[in-house]
GROMACS .gro file of C-alpha atoms in nm:
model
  326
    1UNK     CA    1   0.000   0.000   0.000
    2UNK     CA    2   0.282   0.246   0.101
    3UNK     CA    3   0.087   0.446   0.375
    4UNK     CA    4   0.311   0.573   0.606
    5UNK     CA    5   0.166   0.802   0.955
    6UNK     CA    6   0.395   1.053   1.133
    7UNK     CA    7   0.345   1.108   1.501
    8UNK     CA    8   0.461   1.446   1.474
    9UNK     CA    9   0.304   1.600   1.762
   10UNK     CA   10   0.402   1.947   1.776
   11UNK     CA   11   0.526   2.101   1.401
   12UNK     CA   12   0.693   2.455   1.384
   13UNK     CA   13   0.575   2.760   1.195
   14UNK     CA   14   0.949   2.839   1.059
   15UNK     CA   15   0.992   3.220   0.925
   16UNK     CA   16   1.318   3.278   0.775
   17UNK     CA   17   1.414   3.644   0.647
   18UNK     CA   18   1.636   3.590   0.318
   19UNK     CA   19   1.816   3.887   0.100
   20UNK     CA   20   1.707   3.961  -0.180
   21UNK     CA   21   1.784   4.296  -0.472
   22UNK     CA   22   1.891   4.511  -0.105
   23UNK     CA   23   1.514   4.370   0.035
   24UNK     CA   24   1.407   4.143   0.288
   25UNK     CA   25   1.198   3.830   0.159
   26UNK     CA   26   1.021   3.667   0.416
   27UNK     CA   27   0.977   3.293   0.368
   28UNK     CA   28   0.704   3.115   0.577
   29UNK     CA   29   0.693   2.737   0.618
   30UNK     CA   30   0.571   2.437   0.813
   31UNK     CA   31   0.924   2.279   0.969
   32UNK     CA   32   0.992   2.041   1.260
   33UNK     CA   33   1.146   1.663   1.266
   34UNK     CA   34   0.802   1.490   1.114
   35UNK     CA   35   0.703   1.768   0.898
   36UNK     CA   36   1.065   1.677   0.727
   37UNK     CA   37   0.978   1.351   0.708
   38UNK     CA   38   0.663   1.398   0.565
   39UNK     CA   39   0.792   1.607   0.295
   40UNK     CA   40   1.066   1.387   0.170
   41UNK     CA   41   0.811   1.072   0.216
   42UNK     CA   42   0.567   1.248  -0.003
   43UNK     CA   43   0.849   1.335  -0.269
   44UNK     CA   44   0.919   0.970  -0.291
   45UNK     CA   45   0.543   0.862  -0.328
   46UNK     CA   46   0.406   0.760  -0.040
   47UNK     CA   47   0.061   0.818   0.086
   48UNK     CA   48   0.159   1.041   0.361
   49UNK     CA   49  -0.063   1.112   0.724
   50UNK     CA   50   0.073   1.364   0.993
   51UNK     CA   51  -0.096   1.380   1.325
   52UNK     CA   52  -0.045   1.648   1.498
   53UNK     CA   53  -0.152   1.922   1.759
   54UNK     CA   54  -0.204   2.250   1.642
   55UNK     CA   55  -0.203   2.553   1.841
   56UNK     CA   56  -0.276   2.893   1.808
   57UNK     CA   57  -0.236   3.139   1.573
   58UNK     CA   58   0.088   2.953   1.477
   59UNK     CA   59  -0.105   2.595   1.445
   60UNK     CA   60  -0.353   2.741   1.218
   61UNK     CA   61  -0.130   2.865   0.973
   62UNK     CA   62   0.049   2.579   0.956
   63UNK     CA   63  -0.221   2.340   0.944
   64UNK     CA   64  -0.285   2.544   0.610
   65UNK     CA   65   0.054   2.470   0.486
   66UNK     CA   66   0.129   2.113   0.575
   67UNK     CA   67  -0.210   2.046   0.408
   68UNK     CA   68  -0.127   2.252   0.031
   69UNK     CA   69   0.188   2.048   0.019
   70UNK     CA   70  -0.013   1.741  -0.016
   71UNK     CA   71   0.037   1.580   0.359
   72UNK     CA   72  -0.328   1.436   0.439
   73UNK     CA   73  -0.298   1.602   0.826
   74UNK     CA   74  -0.517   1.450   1.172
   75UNK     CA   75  -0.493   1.724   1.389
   76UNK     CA   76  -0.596   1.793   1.734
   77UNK     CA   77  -0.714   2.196   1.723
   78UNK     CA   78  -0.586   2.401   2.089
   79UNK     CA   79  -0.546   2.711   2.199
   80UNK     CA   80  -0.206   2.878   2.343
   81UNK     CA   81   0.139   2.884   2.231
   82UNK     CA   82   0.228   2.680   1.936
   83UNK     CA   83   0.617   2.592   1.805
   84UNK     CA   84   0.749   2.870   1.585
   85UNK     CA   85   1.142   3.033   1.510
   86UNK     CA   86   1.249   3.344   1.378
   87UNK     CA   87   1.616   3.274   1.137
   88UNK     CA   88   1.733   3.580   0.933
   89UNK     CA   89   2.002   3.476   0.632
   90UNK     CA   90   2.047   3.780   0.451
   91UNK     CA   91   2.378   3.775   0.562
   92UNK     CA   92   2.454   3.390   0.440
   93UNK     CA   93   2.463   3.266   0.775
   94UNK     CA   94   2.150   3.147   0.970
   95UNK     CA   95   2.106   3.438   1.274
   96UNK     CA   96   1.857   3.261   1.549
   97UNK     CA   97   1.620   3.565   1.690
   98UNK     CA   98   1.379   3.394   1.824
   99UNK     CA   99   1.215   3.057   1.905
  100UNK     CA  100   0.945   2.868   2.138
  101UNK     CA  101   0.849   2.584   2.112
  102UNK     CA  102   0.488   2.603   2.282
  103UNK     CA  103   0.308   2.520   2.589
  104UNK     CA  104   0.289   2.084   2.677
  105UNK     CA  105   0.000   1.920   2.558
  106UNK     CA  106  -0.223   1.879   2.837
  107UNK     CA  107  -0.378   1.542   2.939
  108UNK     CA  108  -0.688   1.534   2.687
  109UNK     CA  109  -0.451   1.678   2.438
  110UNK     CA  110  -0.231   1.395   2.462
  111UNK     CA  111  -0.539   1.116   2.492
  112UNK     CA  112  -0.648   1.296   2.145
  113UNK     CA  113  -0.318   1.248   1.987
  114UNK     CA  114  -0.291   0.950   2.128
  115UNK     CA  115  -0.652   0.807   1.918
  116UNK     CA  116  -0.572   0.975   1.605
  117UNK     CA  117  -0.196   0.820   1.570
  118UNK     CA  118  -0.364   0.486   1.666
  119UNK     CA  119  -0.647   0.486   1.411
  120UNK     CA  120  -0.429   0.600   1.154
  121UNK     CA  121  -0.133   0.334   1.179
  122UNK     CA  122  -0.356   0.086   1.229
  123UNK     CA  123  -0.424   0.179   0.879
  124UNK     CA  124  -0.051   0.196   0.774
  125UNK     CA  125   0.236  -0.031   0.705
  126UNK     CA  126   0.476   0.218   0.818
  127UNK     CA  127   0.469   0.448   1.137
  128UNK     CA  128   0.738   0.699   1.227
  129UNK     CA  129   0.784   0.832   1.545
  130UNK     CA  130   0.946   1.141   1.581
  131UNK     CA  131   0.975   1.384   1.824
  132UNK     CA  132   0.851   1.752   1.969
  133UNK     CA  133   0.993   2.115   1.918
  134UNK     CA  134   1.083   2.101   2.260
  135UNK     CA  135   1.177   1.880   2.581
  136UNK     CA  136   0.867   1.987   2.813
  137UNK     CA  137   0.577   1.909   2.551
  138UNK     CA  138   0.508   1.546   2.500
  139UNK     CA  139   0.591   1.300   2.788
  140UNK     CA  140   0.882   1.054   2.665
  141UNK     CA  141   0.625   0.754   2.793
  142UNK     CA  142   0.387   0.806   2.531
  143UNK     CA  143   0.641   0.698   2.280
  144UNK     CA  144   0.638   0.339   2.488
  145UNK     CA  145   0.304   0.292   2.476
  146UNK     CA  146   0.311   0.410   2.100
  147UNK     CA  147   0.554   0.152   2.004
  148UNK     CA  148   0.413  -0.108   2.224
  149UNK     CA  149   0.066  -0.057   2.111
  150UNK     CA  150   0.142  -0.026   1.753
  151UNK     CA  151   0.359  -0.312   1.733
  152UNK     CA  152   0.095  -0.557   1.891
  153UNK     CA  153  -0.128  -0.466   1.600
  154UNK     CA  154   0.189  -0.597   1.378
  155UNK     CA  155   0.285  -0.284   1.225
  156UNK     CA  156   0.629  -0.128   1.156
  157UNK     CA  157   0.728   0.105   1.384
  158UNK     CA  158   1.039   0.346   1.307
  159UNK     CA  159   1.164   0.591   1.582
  160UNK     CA  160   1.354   0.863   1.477
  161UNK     CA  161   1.444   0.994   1.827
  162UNK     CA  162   1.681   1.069   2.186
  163UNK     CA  163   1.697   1.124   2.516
  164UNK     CA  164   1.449   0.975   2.750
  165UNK     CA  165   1.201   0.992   2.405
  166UNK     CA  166   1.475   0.689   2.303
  167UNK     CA  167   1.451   0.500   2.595
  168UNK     CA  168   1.105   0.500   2.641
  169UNK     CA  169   1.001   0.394   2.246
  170UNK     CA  170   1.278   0.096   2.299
  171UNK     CA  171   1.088   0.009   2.591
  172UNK     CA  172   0.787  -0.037   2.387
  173UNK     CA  173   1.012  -0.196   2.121
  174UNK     CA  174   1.024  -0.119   1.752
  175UNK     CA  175   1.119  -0.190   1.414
  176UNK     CA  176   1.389   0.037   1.344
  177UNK     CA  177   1.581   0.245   1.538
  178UNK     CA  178   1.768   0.582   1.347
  179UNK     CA  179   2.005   0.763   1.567
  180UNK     CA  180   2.304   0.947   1.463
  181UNK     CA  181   2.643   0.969   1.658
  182UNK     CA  182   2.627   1.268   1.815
  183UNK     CA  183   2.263   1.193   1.963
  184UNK     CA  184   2.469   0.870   2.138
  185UNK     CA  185   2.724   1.100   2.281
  186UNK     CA  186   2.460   1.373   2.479
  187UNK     CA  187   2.286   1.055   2.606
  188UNK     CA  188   2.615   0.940   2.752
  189UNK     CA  189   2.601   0.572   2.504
  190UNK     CA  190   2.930   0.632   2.400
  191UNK     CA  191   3.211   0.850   2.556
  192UNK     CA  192   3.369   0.916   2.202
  193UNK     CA  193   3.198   0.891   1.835
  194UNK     CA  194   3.454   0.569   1.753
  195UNK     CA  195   3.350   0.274   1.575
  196UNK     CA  196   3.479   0.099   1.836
  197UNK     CA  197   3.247   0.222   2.116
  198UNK     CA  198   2.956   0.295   1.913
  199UNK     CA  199   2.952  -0.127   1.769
  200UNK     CA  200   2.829  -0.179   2.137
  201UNK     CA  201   2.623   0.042   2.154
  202UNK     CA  202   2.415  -0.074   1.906
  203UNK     CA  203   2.386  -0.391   2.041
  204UNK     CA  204   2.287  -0.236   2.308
  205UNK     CA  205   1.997  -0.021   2.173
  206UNK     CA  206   1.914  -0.391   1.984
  207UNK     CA  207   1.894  -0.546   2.341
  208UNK     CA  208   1.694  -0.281   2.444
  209UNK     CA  209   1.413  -0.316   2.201
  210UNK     CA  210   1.508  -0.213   1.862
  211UNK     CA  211   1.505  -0.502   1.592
  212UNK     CA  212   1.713  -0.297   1.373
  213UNK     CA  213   1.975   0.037   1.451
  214UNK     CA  214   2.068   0.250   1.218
  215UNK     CA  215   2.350   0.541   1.268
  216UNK     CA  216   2.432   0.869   1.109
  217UNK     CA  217   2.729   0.975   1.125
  218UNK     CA  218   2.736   1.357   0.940
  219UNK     CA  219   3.021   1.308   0.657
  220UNK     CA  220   3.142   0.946   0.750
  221UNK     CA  221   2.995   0.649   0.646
  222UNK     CA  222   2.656   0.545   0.852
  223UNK     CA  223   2.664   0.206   1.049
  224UNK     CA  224   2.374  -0.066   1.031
  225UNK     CA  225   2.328  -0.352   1.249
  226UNK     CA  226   2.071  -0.607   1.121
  227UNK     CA  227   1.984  -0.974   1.085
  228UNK     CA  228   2.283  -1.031   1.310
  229UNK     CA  229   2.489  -0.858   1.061
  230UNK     CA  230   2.711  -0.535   1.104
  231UNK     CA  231   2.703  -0.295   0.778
  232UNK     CA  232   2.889   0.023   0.684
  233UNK     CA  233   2.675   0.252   0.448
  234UNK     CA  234   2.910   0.502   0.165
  235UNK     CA  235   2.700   0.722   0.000
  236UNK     CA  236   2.943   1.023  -0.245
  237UNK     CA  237   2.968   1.338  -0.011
  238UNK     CA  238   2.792   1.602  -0.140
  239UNK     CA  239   2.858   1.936  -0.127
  240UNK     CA  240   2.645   2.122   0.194
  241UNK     CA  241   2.415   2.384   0.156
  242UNK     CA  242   2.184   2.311   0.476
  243UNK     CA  243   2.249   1.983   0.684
  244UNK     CA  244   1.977   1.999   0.854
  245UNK     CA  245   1.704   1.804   0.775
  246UNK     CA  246   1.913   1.547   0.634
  247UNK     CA  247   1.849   1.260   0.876
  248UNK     CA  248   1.506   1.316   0.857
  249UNK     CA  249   1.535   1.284   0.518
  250UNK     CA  250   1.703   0.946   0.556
  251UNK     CA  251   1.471   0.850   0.805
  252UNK     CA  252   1.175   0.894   0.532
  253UNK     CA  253   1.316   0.711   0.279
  254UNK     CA  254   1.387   0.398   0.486
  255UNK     CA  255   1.011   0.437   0.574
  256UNK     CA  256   0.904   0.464   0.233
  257UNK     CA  257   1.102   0.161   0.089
  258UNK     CA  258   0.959  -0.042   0.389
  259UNK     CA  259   0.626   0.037   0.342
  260UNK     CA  260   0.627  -0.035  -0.072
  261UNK     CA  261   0.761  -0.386   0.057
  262UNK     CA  262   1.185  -0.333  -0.013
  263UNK     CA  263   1.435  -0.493   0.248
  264UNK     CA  264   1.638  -0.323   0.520
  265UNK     CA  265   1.884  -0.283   0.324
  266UNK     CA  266   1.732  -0.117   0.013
  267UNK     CA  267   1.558   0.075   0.264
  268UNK     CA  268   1.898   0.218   0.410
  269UNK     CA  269   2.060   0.252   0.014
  270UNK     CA  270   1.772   0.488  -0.085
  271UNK     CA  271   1.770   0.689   0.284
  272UNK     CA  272   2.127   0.702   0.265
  273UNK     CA  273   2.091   0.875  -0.075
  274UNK     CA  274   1.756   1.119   0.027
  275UNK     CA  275   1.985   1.230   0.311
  276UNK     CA  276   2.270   1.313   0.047
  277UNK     CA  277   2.067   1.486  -0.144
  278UNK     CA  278   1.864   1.721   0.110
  279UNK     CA  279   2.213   1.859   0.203
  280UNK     CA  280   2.280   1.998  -0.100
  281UNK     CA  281   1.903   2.215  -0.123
  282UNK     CA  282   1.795   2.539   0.143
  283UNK     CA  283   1.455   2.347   0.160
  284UNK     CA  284   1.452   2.081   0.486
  285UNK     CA  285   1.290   1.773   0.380
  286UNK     CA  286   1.293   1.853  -0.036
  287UNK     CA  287   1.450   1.643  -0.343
  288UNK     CA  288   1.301   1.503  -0.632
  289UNK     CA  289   1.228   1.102  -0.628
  290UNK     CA  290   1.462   1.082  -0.984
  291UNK     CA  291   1.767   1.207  -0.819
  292UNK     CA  292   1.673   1.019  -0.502
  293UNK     CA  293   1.694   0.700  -0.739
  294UNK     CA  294   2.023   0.830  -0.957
  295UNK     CA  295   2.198   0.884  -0.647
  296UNK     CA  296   2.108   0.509  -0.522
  297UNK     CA  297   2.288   0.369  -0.768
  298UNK     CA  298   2.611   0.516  -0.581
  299UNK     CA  299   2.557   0.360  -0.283
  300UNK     CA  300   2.738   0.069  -0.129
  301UNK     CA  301   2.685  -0.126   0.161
  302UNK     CA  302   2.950  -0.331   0.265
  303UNK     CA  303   2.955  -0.566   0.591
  304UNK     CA  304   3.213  -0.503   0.800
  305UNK     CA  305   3.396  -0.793   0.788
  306UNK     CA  306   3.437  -0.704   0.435
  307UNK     CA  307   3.642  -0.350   0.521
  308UNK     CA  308   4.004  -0.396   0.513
  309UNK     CA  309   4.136  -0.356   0.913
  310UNK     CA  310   3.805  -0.399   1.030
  311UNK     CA  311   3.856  -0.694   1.266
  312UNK     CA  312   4.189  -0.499   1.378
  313UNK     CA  313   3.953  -0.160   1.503
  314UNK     CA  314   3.808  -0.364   1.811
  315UNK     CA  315   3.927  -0.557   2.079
  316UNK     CA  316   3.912  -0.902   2.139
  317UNK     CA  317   3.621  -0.898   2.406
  318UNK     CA  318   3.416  -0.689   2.109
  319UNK     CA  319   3.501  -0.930   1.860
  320UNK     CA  320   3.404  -1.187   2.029
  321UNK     CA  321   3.062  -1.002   2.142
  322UNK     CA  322   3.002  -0.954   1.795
  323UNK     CA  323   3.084  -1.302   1.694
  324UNK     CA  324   2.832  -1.427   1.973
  325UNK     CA  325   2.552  -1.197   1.846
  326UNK     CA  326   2.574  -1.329   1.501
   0.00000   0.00000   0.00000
């Protein structure tokens, strides 16, 4: 079917001032982690459903926009402060002014939420989980019972998340698990972003509840663990207009191959080269499906007993470990 949902429960209303002929143009769009995803999923052809609170001024004008780019959008309608940011650029540079990212969703909010994500992946093959603007809005134990309810209906789950929002959707287990280096160093996984500490540490989100980890790693090659096997993902590095937004974009693609029926690992090829591409483009979440495909073709996955010195970059007791888990 390729229907994918996005738990995306609090988007931002992004305003960006650019330069342009000695004038300011003002850009307004509908941003955050699952609006992203949504984009990028809907560029490579999937039927795409957001849900979503909306709040405010802010939430109404995005509701407007998330719905004229095509997104098919279950909202839950509030009053208050919604998730917006204020970037000028006319300068090249991104200048932050101003940001909030709302008030928390309040108990009915979150029971609301909670329905409309569950209706619609019960609907879906795919469901990505991905987080809030902000720390204080959404309470990291919905993502548990997310996962855990979702999963007990047999659907894919994908969480694209952190923190305590990490823990708690591993908890609940899932399908797939994206999570780039850095993310694994502020949670205190690994002490230093070395293949040789972060190998354990995806065997340690797997333990945890993740059937399959994936990790970005910015410019380096990203690391997959699945089926019992360990994987190092190349992809040609692209010249950066924007990075961010480009492990969402990877995020939707492995979503989108998974839901039209593809393998893990076709799922990571064509992620792998959505991410590639969304660095080289201003807009967050944006690429056309062709190059999406062209840029497929340069992708390589190689396991890593494959890459020459591989066996030499851990020690014995994570050789073995890795030997055991296979």
């Amino acid at each position: 079917m390729n229907e994918v949902v996005v738990f995306a429960p609090s988007p931002v209303l992004t305003v960006t001032v650019e330069g342009h002929l000695n004038a300011a143009d003002i850009h307004l769009h509908a941003g955050g982690q699952g609006v992203w995803q949504a984009r990028m999923l809907l560029a490579l052809g999937s039927s795409v459903t957001m849900c979503c609170v909306l709040t405010g001024e802010t939430g109404q004008v995005l509701g407007h926009l998330v719905t004229d780019e095509g997104i098919r959008v279950l909202a839950v309608h509030r009053t208050g402060r919604g998730a917006a940011y204020l970037h000028d650029r006319r300068g090249g540079d991104r200048i932050h002014l101003a940001d909030t990212q709302g008030d928390a969703l309040s108990r009915h909010d979150l029971d609301e939420i909670y329905d409309l994500t569950l209706r619609a992946g019960l609907e879906a093959d795919v469901i990505i989980l991905s987080g809030p603007a902000g720390n204080d809005v959404v309470p990291a134990d919905v993502y548990r019972r997310l996962a855990a309810d979702l999963r007990a209906t047999g659907r894919l789950v994908i969480a694209d998340l952190a923190g305590d929002r990490l823990t708690a959707a591993l908890r609940g287990r899932v399908s797939v698990v994206k999570v780039s280096d850095e993310e694994l160093l502020a949670d205190g996984r690994v002490r230093q972003n070395t293949v040789e500490q972060i190998v354990p540490a995806m065997h340690a989100l797997q333990d945890e509840g993740a059937d399959t980890v994936i990790i970005s790693r910015a410019e380096r090659p990203m690391l997959l663990l699945a089926g019992g096997m360990l994987s190092e993902v190349h992809v040609p590095t692209m010249q950066i207009a924007d990075s961010r937004g480009a492990g969402d974009s990877l995020t939707a693609g492995v979503a989108a191959t998974l839901a039209s029926g593809g393998t893990i690992e076709e799922a990571v090829a064509v992620g792998a080269a959505a991410g590639a591409l969304n660095v080289t483009r201003h807009g967050l979440g944006t690429g056309r499906a062709e190059t999406v495909r062209s840029l497929r073709q340069l992708v390589c996955i190689y396991s890593m007993t494959e890459l020459p010195g591989m066996t030499r970059s851990l020690t014995p007791d994570q050789l073995a470990h890795r030997v055991q888990r296979q």
